[in-house]
PDB file of C-alpha atoms in Angstrom:
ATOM      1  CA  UNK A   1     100.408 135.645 134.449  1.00  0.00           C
ATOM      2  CA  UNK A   2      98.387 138.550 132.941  1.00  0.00           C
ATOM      3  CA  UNK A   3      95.470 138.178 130.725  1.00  0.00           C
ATOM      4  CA  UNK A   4      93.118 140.303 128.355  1.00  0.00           C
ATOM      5  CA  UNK A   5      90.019 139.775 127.641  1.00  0.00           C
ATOM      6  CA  UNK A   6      87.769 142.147 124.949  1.00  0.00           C
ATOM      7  CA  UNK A   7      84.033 141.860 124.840  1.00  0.00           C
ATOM      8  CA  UNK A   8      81.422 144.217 123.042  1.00  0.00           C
ATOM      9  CA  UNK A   9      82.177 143.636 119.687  1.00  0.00           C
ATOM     10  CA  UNK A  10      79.420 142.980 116.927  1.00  0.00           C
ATOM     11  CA  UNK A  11      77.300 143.933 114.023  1.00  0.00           C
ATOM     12  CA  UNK A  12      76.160 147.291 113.566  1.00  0.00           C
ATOM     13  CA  UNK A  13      74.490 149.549 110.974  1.00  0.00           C
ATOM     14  CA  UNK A  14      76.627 152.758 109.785  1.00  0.00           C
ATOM     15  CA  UNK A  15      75.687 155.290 112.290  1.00  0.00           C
ATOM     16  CA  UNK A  16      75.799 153.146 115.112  1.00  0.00           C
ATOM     17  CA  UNK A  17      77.254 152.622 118.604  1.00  0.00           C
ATOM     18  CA  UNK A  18      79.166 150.093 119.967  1.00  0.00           C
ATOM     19  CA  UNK A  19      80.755 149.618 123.801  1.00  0.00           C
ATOM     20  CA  UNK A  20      83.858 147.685 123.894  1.00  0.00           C
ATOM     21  CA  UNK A  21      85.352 147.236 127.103  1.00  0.00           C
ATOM     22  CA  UNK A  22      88.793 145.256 128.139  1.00  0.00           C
ATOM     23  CA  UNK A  23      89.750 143.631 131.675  1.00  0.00           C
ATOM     24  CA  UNK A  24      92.877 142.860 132.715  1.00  0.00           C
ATOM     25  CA  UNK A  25      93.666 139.800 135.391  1.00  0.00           C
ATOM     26  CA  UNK A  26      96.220 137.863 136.629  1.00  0.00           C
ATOM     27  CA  UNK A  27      98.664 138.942 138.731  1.00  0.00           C
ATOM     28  CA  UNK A  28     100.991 142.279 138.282  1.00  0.00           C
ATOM     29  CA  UNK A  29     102.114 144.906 139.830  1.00  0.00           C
ATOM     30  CA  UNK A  30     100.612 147.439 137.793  1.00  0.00           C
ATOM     31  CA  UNK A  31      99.606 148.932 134.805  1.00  0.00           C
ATOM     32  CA  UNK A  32     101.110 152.307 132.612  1.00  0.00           C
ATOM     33  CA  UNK A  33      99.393 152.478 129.331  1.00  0.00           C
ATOM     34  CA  UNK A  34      96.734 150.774 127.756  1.00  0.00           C
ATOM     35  CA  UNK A  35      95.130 150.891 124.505  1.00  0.00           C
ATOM     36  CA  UNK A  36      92.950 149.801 121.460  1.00  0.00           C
ATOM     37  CA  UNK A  37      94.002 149.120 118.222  1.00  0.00           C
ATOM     38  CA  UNK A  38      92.153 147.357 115.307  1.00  0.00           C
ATOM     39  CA  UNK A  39      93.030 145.170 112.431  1.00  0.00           C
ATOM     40  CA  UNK A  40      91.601 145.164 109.145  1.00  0.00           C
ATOM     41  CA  UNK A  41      91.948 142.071 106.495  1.00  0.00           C
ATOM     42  CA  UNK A  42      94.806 142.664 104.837  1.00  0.00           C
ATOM     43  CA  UNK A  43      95.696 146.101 106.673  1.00  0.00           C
ATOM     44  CA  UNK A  44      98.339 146.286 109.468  1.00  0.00           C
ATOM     45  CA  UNK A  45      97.267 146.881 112.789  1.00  0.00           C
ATOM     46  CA  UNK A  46      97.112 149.867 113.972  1.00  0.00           C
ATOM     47  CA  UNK A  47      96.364 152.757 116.688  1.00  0.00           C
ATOM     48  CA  UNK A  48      92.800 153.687 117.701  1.00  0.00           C
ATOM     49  CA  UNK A  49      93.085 155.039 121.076  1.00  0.00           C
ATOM     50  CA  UNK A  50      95.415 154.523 124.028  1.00  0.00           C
ATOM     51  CA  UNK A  51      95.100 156.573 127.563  1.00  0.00           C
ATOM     52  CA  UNK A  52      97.815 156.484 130.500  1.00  0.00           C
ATOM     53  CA  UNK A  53      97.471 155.683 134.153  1.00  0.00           C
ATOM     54  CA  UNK A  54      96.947 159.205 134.664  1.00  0.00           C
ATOM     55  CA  UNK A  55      94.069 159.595 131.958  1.00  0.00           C
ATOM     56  CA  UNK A  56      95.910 161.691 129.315  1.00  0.00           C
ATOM     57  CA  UNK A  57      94.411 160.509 125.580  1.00  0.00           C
ATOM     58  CA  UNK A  58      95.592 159.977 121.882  1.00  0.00           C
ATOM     59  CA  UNK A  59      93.417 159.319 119.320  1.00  0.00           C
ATOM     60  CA  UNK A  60      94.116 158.103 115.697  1.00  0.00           C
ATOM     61  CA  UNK A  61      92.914 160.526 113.360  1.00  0.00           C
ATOM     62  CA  UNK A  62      90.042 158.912 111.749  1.00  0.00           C
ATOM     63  CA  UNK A  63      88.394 158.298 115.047  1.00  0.00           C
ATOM     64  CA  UNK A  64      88.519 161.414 116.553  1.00  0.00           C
ATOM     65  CA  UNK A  65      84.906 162.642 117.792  1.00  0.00           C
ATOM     66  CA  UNK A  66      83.439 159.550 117.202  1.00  0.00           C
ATOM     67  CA  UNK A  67      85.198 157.093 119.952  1.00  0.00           C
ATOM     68  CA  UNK A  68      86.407 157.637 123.170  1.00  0.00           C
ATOM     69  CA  UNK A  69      88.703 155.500 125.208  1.00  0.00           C
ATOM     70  CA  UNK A  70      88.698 155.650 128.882  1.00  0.00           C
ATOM     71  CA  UNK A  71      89.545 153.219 132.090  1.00  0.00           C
ATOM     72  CA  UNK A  72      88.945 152.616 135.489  1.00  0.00           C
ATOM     73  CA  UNK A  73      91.424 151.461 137.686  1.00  0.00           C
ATOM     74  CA  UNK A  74      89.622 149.698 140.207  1.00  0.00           C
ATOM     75  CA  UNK A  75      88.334 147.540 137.786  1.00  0.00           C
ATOM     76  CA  UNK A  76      91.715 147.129 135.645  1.00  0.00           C
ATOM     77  CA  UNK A  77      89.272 147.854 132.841  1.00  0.00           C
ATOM     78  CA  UNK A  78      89.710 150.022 129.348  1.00  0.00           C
ATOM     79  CA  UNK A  79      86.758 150.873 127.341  1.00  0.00           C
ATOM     80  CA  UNK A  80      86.208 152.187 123.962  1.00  0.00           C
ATOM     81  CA  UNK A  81      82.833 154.102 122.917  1.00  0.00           C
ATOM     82  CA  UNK A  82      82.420 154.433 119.523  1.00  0.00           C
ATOM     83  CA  UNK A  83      79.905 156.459 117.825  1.00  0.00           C
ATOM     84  CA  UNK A  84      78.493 157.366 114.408  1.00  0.00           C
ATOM     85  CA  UNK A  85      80.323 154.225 113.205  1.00  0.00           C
ATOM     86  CA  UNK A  86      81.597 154.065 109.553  1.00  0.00           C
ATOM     87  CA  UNK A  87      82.008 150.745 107.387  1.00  0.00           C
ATOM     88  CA  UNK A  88      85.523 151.797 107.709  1.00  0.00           C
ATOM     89  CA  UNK A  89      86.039 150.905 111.137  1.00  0.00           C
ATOM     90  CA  UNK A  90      85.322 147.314 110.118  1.00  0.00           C
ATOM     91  CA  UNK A  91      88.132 145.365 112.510  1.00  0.00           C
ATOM     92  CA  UNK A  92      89.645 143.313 115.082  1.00  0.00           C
ATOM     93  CA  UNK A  93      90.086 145.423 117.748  1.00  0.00           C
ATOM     94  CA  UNK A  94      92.280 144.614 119.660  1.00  0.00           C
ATOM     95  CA  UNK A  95      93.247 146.283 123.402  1.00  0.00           C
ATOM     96  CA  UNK A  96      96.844 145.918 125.155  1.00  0.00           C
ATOM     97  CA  UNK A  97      98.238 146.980 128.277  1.00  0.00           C
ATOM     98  CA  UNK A  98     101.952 148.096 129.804  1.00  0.00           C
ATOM     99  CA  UNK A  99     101.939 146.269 132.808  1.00  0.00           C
ATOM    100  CA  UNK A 100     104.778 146.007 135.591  1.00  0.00           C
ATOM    101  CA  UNK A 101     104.948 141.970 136.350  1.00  0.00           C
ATOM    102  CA  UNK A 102     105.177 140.395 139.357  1.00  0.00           C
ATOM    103  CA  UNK A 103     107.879 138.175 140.149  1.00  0.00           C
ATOM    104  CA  UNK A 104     109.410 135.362 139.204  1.00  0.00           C
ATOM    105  CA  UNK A 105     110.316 137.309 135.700  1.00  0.00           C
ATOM    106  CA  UNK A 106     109.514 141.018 136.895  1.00  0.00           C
ATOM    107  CA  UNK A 107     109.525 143.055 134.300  1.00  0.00           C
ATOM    108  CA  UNK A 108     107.979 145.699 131.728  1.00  0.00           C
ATOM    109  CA  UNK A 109     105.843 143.856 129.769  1.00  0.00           C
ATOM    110  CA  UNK A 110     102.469 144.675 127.064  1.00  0.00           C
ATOM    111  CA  UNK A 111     100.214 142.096 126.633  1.00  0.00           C
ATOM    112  CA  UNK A 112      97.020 142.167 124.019  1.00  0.00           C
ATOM    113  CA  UNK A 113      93.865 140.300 123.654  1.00  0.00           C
ATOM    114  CA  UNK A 114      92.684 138.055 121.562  1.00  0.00           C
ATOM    115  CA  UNK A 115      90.333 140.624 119.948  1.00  0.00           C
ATOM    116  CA  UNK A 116      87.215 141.401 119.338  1.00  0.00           C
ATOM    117  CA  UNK A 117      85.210 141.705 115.899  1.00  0.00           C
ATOM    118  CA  UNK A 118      83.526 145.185 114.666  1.00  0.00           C
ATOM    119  CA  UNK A 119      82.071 144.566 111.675  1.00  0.00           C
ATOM    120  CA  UNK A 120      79.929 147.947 110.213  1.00  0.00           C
ATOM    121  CA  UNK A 121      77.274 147.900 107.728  1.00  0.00           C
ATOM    122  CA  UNK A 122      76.448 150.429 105.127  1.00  0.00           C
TER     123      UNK A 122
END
């Protein structure tokens, strides 16, 4: 019914940039939040960056002033931008989204992508 797909991961130096971006498609109604998290080995998954409908941001700690999430609607599209990357941010990242379903099975639902792999030199 509803599917994410990430794209923009890769290798890059410490220092460097990367542009990850996440579209939704399939068929709903509509969608709240979405987000990015990231997934180390052997680390739980957690928080990057997640933005509501509306455009209101939170940001883990570590990432502050280095990535930015943001989305446009008319594209059902989130996007990370992350700058002056660190070895530490070495991860799956992965994005999700609170979507509204469509019938048969309406319903409040977050679905996540398959992820993407950031892997940061030093």
């Amino acid at each position: 019914q509803v599917q994410l797909a990430e794209s923009g991961g890769g290798l890059v130096q410490a220092g460097g940039s990367l542009s990850l971006s996440c579209a939704v498609s399939g068929r709903f109604f509509s969608i709240n939040a979405m987000g990015w998290y990231r997934q180390a080995p052997g680390k739980q998954r957690e928080l990057v960056a997640d933005i509501s409908s509306g455009g209101s941001t939170n940001y883990a700690d570590s990432v502050k002033g280095r990535l930015t999430i943001s989305r446009d609607n008319t594209k059902n599209t989130v996007y990370l931008q992350m700058n002056s990357l660190k070895p530490g941010d070495t991860a799956v990242y992965y994005c999700n989204a609170d979507v509204w379903t469509i019938p048969p099975g309406r319903t409040r639902r977050v679905y996540w992508g398959q992820g993407t792999q950031v892997a940061v030199s030093s």
